[in-house]
mmCIF file of C-alpha atoms in Angstrom:
data_model
loop_
_atom_site.group_PDB
_atom_site.id
_atom_site.type_symbol
_atom_site.label_atom_id
_atom_site.label_comp_id
_atom_site.label_asym_id
_atom_site.label_seq_id
_atom_site.Cartn_x
_atom_site.Cartn_y
_atom_site.Cartn_z
ATOM 1 C CA MET A 394 199.436 153.332 64.923
ATOM 2 C CA THR A 395 202.450 153.595 66.953
ATOM 3 C CA LYS A 396 203.518 150.841 69.115
ATOM 4 C CA TYR A 397 204.858 150.826 72.922
ATOM 5 C CA PRO A 398 206.709 147.539 73.739
ATOM 6 C CA TYR A 399 205.769 148.108 76.837
ATOM 7 C CA PHE A 400 202.344 147.907 76.180
ATOM 8 C CA ASP A 401 202.131 145.421 74.014
ATOM 9 C CA ASN A 402 201.910 142.360 76.697
ATOM 10 C CA LYS A 403 199.944 144.617 79.294
ATOM 11 C CA PHE A 404 196.771 145.253 77.334
ATOM 12 C CA ASN A 405 194.196 142.660 76.054
ATOM 13 C CA HIS A 406 190.711 143.362 74.874
ATOM 14 C CA SER A 407 189.154 143.625 78.240
ATOM 15 C CA THR A 408 191.288 146.266 79.712
ATOM 16 C CA GLN A 409 189.217 149.346 81.354
ATOM 17 C CA LEU A 410 190.212 152.510 82.898
ATOM 18 C CA ARG A 411 189.379 153.027 86.236
ATOM 19 C CA LEU A 412 190.055 156.592 87.983
ATOM 20 C CA ASN A 413 190.510 156.336 91.721
ATOM 21 C CA VAL A 414 191.451 158.877 94.629
ATOM 22 C CA GLY A 415 194.419 158.445 97.157
ATOM 23 C CA ILE A 416 194.772 160.514 100.042
ATOM 24 C CA LEU A 417 197.809 161.527 102.047
ATOM 25 C CA LEU A 418 196.749 161.402 105.395
ATOM 26 C CA LEU A 419 199.353 163.457 107.248
ATOM 27 C CA ILE A 420 199.235 163.637 111.442
ATOM 28 C CA ASN A 421 201.958 164.967 112.307
ATOM 29 C CA SER A 422 205.283 163.548 110.697
ATOM 30 C CA SER A 423 203.378 160.918 109.679
ATOM 31 C CA ILE A 424 201.030 159.022 106.623
ATOM 32 C CA LEU A 425 197.953 156.976 108.028
ATOM 33 C CA LEU A 426 197.945 153.965 105.719
ATOM 34 C CA GLU A 427 195.353 150.952 105.766
ATOM 35 C CA LEU A 428 196.783 147.231 105.411
ATOM 36 C CA ARG A 429 194.560 145.929 103.072
ATOM 37 C CA SER A 430 192.247 142.651 103.849
ATOM 38 C CA ASP A 431 192.241 141.761 99.994
ATOM 39 C CA ASN A 432 196.069 141.348 99.696
ATOM 40 C CA ARG A 433 197.375 142.029 102.880
ATOM 41 C CA GLN A 434 199.812 144.910 101.598
ATOM 42 C CA TRP A 435 199.658 148.543 103.107
ATOM 43 C CA GLY A 436 198.149 151.357 101.066
ATOM 44 C CA LEU A 437 196.834 154.876 100.581
ATOM 45 C CA VAL A 438 193.579 155.421 102.277
ATOM 46 C CA GLY A 439 191.327 156.073 99.097
ATOM 47 C CA GLY A 440 189.328 154.156 96.218
ATOM 48 C CA ARG A 441 187.225 153.965 93.446
ATOM 49 C CA VAL A 442 185.621 157.531 92.041
ATOM 50 C CA GLU A 443 181.641 156.418 91.342
ATOM 51 C CA ILE A 444 180.038 157.798 88.312
ATOM 52 C CA GLY A 445 178.659 160.788 89.185
ATOM 53 C CA GLU A 446 180.811 161.710 91.771
ATOM 54 C CA SER A 447 183.699 164.369 91.680
ATOM 55 C CA PRO A 448 187.043 163.040 92.724
ATOM 56 C CA THR A 449 186.905 165.512 95.973
ATOM 57 C CA VAL A 450 183.859 163.877 97.193
ATOM 58 C CA ALA A 451 185.137 160.629 96.176
ATOM 59 C CA ALA A 452 187.940 160.817 98.382
ATOM 60 C CA CYS A 453 185.796 162.214 101.349
ATOM 61 C CA ARG A 454 183.658 159.398 100.981
ATOM 62 C CA GLU A 455 186.164 156.830 101.019
ATOM 63 C CA THR A 456 188.185 158.274 103.930
ATOM 64 C CA PHE A 457 185.088 158.066 105.976
ATOM 65 C CA GLU A 458 184.168 154.688 104.323
ATOM 66 C CA GLU A 459 188.006 153.304 105.715
ATOM 67 C CA THR A 460 188.748 155.380 108.773
ATOM 68 C CA ASN A 461 185.552 156.993 110.030
ATOM 69 C CA ILE A 462 187.385 160.393 109.516
ATOM 70 C CA THR A 463 185.206 163.077 108.336
ATOM 71 C CA LEU A 464 187.205 165.127 105.925
ATOM 72 C CA ASN A 465 186.826 169.030 104.830
ATOM 73 C CA ILE A 466 186.312 169.155 101.384
ATOM 74 C CA THR A 467 187.529 172.529 101.397
ATOM 75 C CA GLN A 468 190.875 171.553 102.851
ATOM 76 C CA LEU A 469 191.927 168.605 100.632
ATOM 77 C CA LYS A 470 194.899 169.732 98.117
ATOM 78 C CA LEU A 471 195.333 168.107 95.078
ATOM 79 C CA PHE A 472 199.100 166.683 95.080
ATOM 80 C CA GLY A 473 199.290 164.746 91.593
ATOM 81 C CA ILE A 474 197.836 162.214 89.175
ATOM 82 C CA TYR A 475 199.361 159.089 88.773
ATOM 83 C CA GLY A 476 198.652 156.874 85.534
ATOM 84 C CA ASP A 477 202.501 155.832 84.329
ATOM 85 C CA VAL A 478 202.106 151.886 83.500
ATOM 86 C CA SER A 479 205.571 151.460 84.138
ATOM 87 C CA ASP A 480 204.414 152.197 87.928
ATOM 88 C CA ASN A 481 202.654 148.925 88.067
ATOM 89 C CA ARG A 482 199.048 150.822 87.472
ATOM 90 C CA ILE A 483 197.978 147.726 85.202
ATOM 91 C CA VAL A 484 196.161 145.402 87.521
ATOM 92 C CA TYR A 485 193.820 142.255 87.243
ATOM 93 C CA TYR A 486 190.883 142.256 89.322
ATOM 94 C CA ASN A 487 187.516 140.223 89.287
ATOM 95 C CA ASP A 488 188.264 138.349 85.992
ATOM 96 C CA ALA A 489 188.974 141.882 84.262
ATOM 97 C CA ASN A 490 192.321 143.985 83.711
ATOM 98 C CA PHE A 491 192.146 147.717 84.725
ATOM 99 C CA HIS A 492 194.876 150.432 83.879
ATOM 100 C CA ILE A 493 194.608 152.838 87.349
ATOM 101 C CA ILE A 494 194.620 156.262 87.196
ATOM 102 C CA ASP A 495 195.057 157.844 90.634
ATOM 103 C CA ILE A 496 193.829 161.313 91.990
ATOM 104 C CA ILE A 497 196.234 162.371 94.718
ATOM 105 C CA TYR A 498 195.138 164.433 97.307
ATOM 106 C CA ILE A 499 196.862 165.613 100.855
ATOM 107 C CA TYR A 500 194.774 166.173 103.692
ATOM 108 C CA GLN A 501 196.338 167.653 107.077
ATOM 109 C CA LEU A 502 194.656 165.812 110.003
ATOM 110 C CA ASP A 503 194.545 167.647 113.989
ATOM 111 C CA SER A 504 194.054 164.443 115.398
ATOM 112 C CA ILE A 505 192.549 160.852 114.848
ATOM 113 C CA LEU A 506 190.528 160.491 117.827
ATOM 114 C CA ASP A 507 187.601 158.449 116.459
ATOM 115 C CA ILE A 508 189.245 156.349 113.660
ATOM 116 C CA ARG A 509 187.725 152.870 112.816
ATOM 117 C CA LYS A 510 188.804 150.232 109.821
ATOM 118 C CA SER A 511 186.510 149.127 107.527
ATOM 119 C CA LYS A 512 186.009 145.533 106.368
ATOM 120 C CA GLU A 513 188.621 145.956 103.825
ATOM 121 C CA SER A 514 191.103 146.967 106.035
ATOM 122 C CA LEU A 515 193.133 144.590 108.334
ATOM 123 C CA GLU A 516 194.720 147.789 110.045
ATOM 124 C CA LEU A 517 195.435 151.425 110.277
ATOM 125 C CA HIS A 518 198.495 152.766 111.085
ATOM 126 C CA ALA A 519 200.154 156.237 111.191
ATOM 127 C CA PHE A 520 203.954 155.570 110.079
ATOM 128 C CA HIS A 521 206.326 158.201 110.758
ATOM 129 C CA TYR A 522 207.603 159.326 107.517
ATOM 130 C CA ASN A 523 210.917 157.598 107.678
ATOM 131 C CA SER A 524 209.330 154.235 108.542
ATOM 132 C CA ILE A 525 206.972 153.942 105.678
ATOM 133 C CA PRO A 526 206.937 150.080 105.134
ATOM 134 C CA PHE A 527 207.837 150.261 101.196
ATOM 135 C CA SER A 528 208.741 146.490 101.102
ATOM 136 C CA ASN A 529 204.964 145.700 101.899
ATOM 137 C CA LEU A 530 203.135 148.414 99.924
ATOM 138 C CA ILE A 531 200.983 148.346 96.811
ATOM 139 C CA ARG A 532 202.802 149.103 93.630
ATOM 140 C CA PRO A 533 200.814 152.121 92.339
ATOM 141 C CA ALA A 534 201.473 153.969 95.785
ATOM 142 C CA HIS A 535 205.206 153.470 95.702
ATOM 143 C CA ARG A 536 205.641 156.951 93.555
ATOM 144 C CA PRO A 537 203.386 159.153 95.106
ATOM 145 C CA LEU A 538 204.901 158.147 98.743
ATOM 146 C CA GLY A 539 208.191 158.703 97.090
ATOM 147 C CA ASP A 540 207.473 162.040 95.545
ATOM 148 C CA PHE A 541 205.955 163.073 98.794
ATOM 149 C CA LEU A 542 209.084 161.972 100.810
ATOM 150 C CA ARG A 543 211.602 163.525 97.841
ATOM 151 C CA ILE A 544 209.429 166.904 97.550
ATOM 152 C CA ASN A 545 209.247 167.797 101.370
ATOM 153 C CA LYS A 546 212.846 166.234 101.575
ATOM 154 C CA LEU A 547 212.106 163.536 103.958
#
């Protein structure tokens, strides 16, 4: 078995794989983020893919649950898949370690008229591309947001 020094201290018998979706919700020159109630950090709208659910359906469901925004599933565009443990994708939650794999989608919004936060959120805010709060952003969101800004030369 190959040894990977980075992994040796990160894994134990309780580590589980968890598939999530994140959505880059774009409005004008801004990205809609949520201030999470569990850790008071900003993150992408999104969450866990449930058993029997496709990632695109999960993206639509999570967006509706967290923002009250209904997405057209055919307009979701795959942005990337993120799972590198060096991006702090091993998280401890509810007495278990999880290796988080995020499927990130892009969705262009025309407006955010009927937005409403869920119990999981303290706040929803559309941040201009040059004012994303990286200093208070959950670690797994850093790479996708950074890649989005770099690819679009923003």
